[in-house]
XYZ file of C-alpha atoms in Angstrom:
409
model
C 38.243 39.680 88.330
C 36.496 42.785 87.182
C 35.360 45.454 89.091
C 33.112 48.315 87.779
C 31.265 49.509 91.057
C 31.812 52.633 92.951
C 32.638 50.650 96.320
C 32.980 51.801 99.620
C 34.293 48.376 101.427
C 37.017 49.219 104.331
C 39.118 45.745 105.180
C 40.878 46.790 101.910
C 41.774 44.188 98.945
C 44.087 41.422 98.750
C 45.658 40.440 95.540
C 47.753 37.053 95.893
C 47.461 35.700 92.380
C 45.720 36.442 88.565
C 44.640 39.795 87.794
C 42.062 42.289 89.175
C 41.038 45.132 86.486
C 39.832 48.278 88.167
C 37.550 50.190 85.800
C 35.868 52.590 88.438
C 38.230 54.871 90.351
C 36.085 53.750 93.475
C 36.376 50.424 92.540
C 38.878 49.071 95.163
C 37.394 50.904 98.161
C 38.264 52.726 100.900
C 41.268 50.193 102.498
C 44.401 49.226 101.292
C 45.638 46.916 98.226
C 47.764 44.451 99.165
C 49.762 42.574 96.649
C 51.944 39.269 96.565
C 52.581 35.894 95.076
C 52.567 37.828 91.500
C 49.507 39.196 91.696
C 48.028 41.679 89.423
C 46.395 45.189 89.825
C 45.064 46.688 86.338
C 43.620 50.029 86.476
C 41.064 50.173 83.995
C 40.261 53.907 84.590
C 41.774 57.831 83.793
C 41.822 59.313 87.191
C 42.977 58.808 91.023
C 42.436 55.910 93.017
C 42.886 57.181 96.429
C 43.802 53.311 97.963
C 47.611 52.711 99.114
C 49.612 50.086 97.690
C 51.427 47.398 99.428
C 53.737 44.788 98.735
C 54.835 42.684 101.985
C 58.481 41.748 102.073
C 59.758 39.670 99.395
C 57.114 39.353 97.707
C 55.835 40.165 93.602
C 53.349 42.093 92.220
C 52.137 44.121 88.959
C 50.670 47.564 88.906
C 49.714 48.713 85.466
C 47.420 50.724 83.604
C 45.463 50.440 80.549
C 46.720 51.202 77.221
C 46.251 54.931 76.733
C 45.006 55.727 80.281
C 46.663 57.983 82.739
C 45.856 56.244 86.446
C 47.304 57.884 89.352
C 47.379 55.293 93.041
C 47.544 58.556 95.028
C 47.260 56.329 98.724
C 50.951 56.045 99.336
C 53.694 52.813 98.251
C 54.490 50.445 100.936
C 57.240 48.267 99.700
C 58.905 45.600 102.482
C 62.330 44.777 102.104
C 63.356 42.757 98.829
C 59.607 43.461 97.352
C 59.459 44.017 93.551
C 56.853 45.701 92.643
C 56.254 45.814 88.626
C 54.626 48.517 86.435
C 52.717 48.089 83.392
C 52.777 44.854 81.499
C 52.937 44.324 77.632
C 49.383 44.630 77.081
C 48.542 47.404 79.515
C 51.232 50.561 78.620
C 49.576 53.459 79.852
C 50.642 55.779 82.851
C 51.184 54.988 85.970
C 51.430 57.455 88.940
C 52.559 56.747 92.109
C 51.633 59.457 95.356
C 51.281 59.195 98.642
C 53.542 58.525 101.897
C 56.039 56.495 101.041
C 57.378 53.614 103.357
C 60.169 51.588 100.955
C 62.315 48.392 102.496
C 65.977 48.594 101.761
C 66.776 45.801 98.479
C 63.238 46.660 97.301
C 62.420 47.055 93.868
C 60.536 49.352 91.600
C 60.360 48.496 87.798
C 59.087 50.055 84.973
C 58.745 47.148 82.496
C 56.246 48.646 80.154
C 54.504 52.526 79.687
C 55.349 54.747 82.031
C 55.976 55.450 85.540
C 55.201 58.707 86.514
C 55.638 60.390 90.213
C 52.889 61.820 91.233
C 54.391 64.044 94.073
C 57.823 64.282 96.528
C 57.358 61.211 98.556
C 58.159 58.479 96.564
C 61.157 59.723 94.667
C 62.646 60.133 98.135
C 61.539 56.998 99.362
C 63.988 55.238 96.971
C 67.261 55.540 98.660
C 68.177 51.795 99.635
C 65.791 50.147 96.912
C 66.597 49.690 92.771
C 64.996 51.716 90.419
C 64.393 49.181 87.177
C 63.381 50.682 83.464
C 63.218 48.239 81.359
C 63.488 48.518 77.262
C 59.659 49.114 76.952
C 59.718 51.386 80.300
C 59.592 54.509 80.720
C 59.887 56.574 83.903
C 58.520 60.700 84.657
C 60.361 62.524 87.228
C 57.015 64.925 86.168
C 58.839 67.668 88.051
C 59.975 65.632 91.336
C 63.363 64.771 92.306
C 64.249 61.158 93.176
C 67.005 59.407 95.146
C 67.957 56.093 94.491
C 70.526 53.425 95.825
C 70.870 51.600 92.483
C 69.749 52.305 88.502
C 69.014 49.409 86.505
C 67.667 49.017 83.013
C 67.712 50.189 79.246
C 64.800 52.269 79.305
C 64.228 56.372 79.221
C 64.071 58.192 82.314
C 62.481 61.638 81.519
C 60.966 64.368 83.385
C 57.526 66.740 81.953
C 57.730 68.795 84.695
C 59.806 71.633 86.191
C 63.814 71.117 86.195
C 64.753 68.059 89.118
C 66.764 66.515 90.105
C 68.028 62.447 89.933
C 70.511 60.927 92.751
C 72.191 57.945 92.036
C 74.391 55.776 94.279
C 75.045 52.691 92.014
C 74.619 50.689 89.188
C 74.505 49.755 85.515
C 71.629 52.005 83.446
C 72.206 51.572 79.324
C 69.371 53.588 78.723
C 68.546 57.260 78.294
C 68.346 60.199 80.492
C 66.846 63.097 78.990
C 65.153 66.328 79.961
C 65.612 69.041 82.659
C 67.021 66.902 85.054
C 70.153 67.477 87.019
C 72.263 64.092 88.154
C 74.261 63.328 91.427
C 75.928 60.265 91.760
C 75.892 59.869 96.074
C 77.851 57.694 98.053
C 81.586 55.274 96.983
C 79.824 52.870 94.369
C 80.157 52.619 91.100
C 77.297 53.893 88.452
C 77.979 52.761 85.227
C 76.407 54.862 82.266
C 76.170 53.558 78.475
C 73.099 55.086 77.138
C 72.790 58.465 75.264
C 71.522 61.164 77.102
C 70.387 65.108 77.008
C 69.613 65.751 80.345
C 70.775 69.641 80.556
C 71.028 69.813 84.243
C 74.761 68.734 84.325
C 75.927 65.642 86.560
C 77.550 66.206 89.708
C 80.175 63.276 91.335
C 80.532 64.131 94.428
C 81.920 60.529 96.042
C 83.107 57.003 93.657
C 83.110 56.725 90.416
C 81.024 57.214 87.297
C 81.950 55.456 84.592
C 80.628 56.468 81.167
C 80.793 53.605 78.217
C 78.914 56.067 75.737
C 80.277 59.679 74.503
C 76.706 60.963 74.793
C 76.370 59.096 78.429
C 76.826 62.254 80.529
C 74.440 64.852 78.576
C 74.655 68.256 77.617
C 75.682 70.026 80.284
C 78.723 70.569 82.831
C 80.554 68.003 85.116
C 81.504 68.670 88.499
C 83.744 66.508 91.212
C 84.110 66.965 94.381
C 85.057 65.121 97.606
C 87.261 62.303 95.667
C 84.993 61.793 92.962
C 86.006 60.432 89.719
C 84.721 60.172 86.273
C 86.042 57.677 83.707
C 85.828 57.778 80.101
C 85.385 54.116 78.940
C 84.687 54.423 75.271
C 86.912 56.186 72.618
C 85.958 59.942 71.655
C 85.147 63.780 72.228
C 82.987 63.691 75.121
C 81.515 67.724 74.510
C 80.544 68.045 78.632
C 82.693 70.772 80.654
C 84.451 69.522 83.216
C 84.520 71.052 86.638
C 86.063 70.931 90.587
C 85.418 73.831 92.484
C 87.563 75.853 95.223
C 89.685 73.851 97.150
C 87.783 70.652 95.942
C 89.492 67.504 94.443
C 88.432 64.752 91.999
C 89.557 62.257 89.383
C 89.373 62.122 85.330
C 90.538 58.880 84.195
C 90.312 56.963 80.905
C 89.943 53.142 80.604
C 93.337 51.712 79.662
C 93.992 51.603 75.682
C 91.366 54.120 74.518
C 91.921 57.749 74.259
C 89.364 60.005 75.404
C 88.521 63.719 74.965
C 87.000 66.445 76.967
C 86.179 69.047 75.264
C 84.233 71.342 77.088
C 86.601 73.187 78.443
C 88.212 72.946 82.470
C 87.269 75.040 85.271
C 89.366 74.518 88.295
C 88.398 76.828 91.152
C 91.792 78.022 93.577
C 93.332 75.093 95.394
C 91.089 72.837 93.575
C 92.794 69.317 92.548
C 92.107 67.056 89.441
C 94.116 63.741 89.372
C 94.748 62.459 85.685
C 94.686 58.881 85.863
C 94.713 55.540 88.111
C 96.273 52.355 88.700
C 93.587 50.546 87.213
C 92.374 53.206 84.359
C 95.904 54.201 82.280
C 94.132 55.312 79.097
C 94.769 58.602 77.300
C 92.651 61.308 78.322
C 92.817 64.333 76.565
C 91.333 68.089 77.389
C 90.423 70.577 75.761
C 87.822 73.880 75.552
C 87.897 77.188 77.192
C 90.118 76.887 80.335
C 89.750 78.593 84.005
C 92.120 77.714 86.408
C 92.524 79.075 89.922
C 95.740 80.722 91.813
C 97.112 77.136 93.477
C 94.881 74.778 91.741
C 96.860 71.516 90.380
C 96.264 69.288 87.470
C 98.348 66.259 88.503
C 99.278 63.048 85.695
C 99.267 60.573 88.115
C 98.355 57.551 85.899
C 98.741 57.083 81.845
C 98.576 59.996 79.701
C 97.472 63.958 79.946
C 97.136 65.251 76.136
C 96.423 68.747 75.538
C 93.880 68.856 73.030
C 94.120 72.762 71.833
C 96.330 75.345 73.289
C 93.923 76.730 76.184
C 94.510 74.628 78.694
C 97.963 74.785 78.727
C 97.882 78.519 78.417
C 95.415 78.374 81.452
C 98.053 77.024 84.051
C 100.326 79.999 84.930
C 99.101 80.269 88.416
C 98.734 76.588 89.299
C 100.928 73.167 89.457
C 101.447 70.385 86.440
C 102.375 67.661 88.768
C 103.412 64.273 86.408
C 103.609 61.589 88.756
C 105.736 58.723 88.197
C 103.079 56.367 86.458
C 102.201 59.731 84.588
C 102.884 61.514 81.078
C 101.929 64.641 79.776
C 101.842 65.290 76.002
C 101.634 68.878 74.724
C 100.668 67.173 71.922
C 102.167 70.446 69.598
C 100.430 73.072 72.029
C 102.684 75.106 74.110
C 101.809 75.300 78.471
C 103.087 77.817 80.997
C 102.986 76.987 84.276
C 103.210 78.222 87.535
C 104.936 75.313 89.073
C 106.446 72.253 87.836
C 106.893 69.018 90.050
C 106.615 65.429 89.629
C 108.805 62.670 88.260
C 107.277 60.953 85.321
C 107.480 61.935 81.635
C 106.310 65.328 79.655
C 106.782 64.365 75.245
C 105.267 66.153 72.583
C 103.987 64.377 69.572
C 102.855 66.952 67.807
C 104.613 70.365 66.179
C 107.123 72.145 68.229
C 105.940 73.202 71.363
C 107.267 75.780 74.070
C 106.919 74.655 77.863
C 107.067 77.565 80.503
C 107.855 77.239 83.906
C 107.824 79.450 86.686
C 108.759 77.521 89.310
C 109.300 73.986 90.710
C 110.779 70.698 91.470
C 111.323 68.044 88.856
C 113.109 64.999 88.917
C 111.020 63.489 85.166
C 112.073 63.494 81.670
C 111.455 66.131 78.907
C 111.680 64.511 75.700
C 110.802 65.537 72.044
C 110.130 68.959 69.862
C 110.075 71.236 73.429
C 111.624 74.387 73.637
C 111.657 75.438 77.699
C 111.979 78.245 79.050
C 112.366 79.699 82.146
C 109.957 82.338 83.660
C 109.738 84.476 87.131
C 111.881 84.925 90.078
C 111.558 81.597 91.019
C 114.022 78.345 91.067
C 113.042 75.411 88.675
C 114.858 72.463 89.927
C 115.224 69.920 87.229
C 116.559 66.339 88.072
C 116.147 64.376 85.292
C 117.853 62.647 82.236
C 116.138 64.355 79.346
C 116.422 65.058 75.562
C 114.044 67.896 74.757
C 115.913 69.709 71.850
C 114.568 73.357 71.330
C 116.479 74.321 74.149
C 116.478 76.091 77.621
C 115.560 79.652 77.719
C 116.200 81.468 81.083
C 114.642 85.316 81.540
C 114.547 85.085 85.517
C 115.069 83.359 88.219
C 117.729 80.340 89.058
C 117.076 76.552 86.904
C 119.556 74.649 89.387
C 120.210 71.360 87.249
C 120.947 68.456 89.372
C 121.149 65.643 86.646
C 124.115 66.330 83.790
C-alpha cells in the first residue's frame, strides 16, 4: 500500500502484514503506527514523520527508508518486551532516525540490518538498557552525537557517531564489528562483552564491572583503558595491543591473557596509589606482557596471580619502587632481560628471566617463590627482604641496606 496524501486521520495505522510505503511526511497521520506479524513501514520521504512507533510484545516489524533518503520517526519507540523491531531492508538502505519518548520492554530488540540507524535525540539511546542492540553486516548505526546504553551488542556491522564526542554503554555480548569515531565505551554490569572487530573509537573504554574480552588487537581502539571495581580485560588473540592501560587510586582490576597466546600492552601502565591490577586467572593463564611509559603510585600492587607477567621494555619495571610485585603461587614473572626495582616483594610463585642478564631490586618484603635464571639481586633500603625459597638465580645477592633474613638454605 502506497500512500502519497498529506493525511490528517487520528485512530492511527496498523501494520500487521506486507508493506506500507510512506511518500508524504503527512502520510500516516496524526495517531500512532502500530506494527506486528512482520509488517512493513517504508518511508518513502526526506524529512520527519511526527507519528510514534509501536511494536506490541513479541511481535516483528520493519522500519526502513528509501535508498538515499534521510527519514526521521520523531513520535517516540514503543517496543513491548521480546519485540524486534528491524531497520532498513536490502532494497531500502537509507537513514533511519529514531526520536521521541522512548518506552523499550526488557529482551526487546533493535536491529540495524541494512543503511543506517541514526538517533535522532537522548531518549532512545537510553531507552536501551534491558533490550539488544543488533547491526548487522549491511547495518550501520549513528550515535549522531547521543549516548546510548545497552544490555547486550550483537552483530558485525559499524557503529559510528557524526556528532559531538558520546558515549556507548555496554553490559553484554558478542559484537565482531567496528566501533569507530568519538565515542567513549563502558562496559556496565558482571557479563561478559566479547569484542573481535577493529575499531578507532578515540574515547577510550572504561571496565568498570566483568569482563571484556577482546579477540582482535585493534578491538579496543585508540585510546586508554581503565578498570575499576573488579573489572577485567582479556587479551584473546596473539599481539601488541597499542591501548594504555589504566586503574586509578585505590581502584582494582584484572589483565588476563587467554591461555597459550602471549599478549602485549603497550601503551604504557598507569596505576594510581593503592590501586591493584591482578595478572592472570584460573581460567585465562596466557602470557601477558606490558610495556610503554609507566606511572605507578606509592602502595599500588601489580600482583602475578595466574600464568605469566613479561616485562616488555625496561619502564615498567623501573616504575615499581614505591609499590608491591606480588607473584602468586599460580604466577610467574619474567624480566624478560629488563631489570625491576621494587618497593616490596611478596608472593610465592616463580620470577625467571629469559632474556639478557637482568638486575632485580628489592626494598622490602616477604617471599617464599623461586628466583631462577640470568638475575643479579640486590638488596635496597632499610628494610628486611625475607626470602623463603629454593632458588638458582646466579648473578648474585647484593646487599647495600637493610637485613635479607634467608629462611630456605
Amino acid at each position: 500500500l502506497t500512500l502519497g496524501g498529506a493525511s490528517t486521520f487520528n485512530g492511527g495505522l496498523a501494520i500487521g502484514g506486507g508493506t506500507v510505503l510512506a511518500t508524504n511526511t503527512g502520510a500516516l497521520g496524526t495517531g500512532a503506527v502500530n506494527l506486528s506479524g512482520g509488517g512493513a513501514l517504508t518511508l518513502g520521504a526526506n524529512g520527519t514523520f511526527s507519528n510514534a512507533l509501536n511494536l506490541g510484545a513479541g511481535t516483528g516489524g520493519t522500519l526502513s527508508a528509501g535508498a538515499g533518503l534521510a527519514a526521521t520517526m520523531g513520535g517516540g519507540l514503543n517496543l513491548g518486551a521480546g519485540a524486534t523491531l528491524g531497520i532498513g531492508t536490502a532494497a531500502n538502505t537509507g537513514i533511519v532516525a529514531l526520536g521521541g519518548t522512548a518506552s523499550i520492554g526488557a529482551g526487546a530488540t533493535l536491529a540495524a540490518n541494512n543503511g543506517t540507524l541514526r538517533l535522532a535525540d537522548a531518549t532512545i539511546g537510553t531507552g536501551l538498557g534491558n533490550a539488544t542492540l543488533n547491526v548487522g553486516a549491511a547495518g550501520t548505526v549513528d550515535l549522531n552525537g547521543f549516548g546510548a546504553t545497552i544490555g547486550t551488542l550483537a552483530g558485525s556491522g559499524i557503529i559510528a557517531n557524526a556528532g559531538a564526542a558520546a558515549t556507548l554503554g555496554v553490559g553484554a555480548g558478542t559484537y565482531s564489528g567496528a566501533i569507530n569515531g568519538n565515542i567513549a565505551l563502558n562496559k556496565t554490569g558482571i557479563a561478559q562483552l566479547t569484542l573481535g572487530g577493529a575499531s578507532t573509537f578515540n574515547g577510550g573504554l572504561a571496565i568498570g564491572g566483568g569482563t571484556v574480552l577482546a579477540t582482535n588487537t585493534g578491538a579496543l581502539g585508540t585510546g586508554a583503558v581503565n578498570l575499576s571495581g573488579g573489572g577485567e580485560l582479556t587479551l584473546g588473540v596473539a599481539g601488541t595491543f597499542a591501548n594504555a592501560l589504566g586503574v586509578g587510586a585505590g581502584a582494582n582490576g584484572t589483565l588476563s591473557a587467554v591461555g597459550g597466546l602471549t599478549a602485549t600492552m603497550s601503551g604504557g601502565l598507569n596505576l594510581g596509589a593503592g590501586a591493584t591490577l591482578g595478572i592472570g586467572t584460573a581460567a585465562n593463564t596466557g602470557i601477558v606482557a606490558l610495556g610503554g611509559n609507566a606511572a605507578i603510585g606509592a602502595g599500588a600492587t601489580l600482583s602475578a596471580n595466574n600464568g605469566t607477567l613479561q616485562l616488555a621494555n625496561a619502564t615498567i619495571g623501573a616504575g615499581l619502587g614505591n609499590a608491591t610485585l606480588n607473584v602468586g603461587a599460580a604466577g610467574k614473572v619474567d624480566l624478560n632481560g629488563f631489570g625491576a626495582t621494587v618497593g616490596a616483594l611478596t608472593g610465592s610463585g616463580l620470577i625467571t628471566n629469559a632474556g639478557a642478564a637482568a638486575t632485580l631490586g628489592v626494598g622490602a618484603g616477604t617471599y617464599s617463590g623461586a628466583i631462577n635464571g640470568n638475575i643479579a639481586l640486590n638488596k635496597t633500603g632499610a628494610g628486611q627482604l625475607t626470602l623463603g625459597g629454593a632458588s638458582t638465580f646466579n648473578g648474585g645477592l647484593a646487599i647495600g641496606g637493610g637485613t635479607v633474613l634467608a629462611t630456605n638454605t
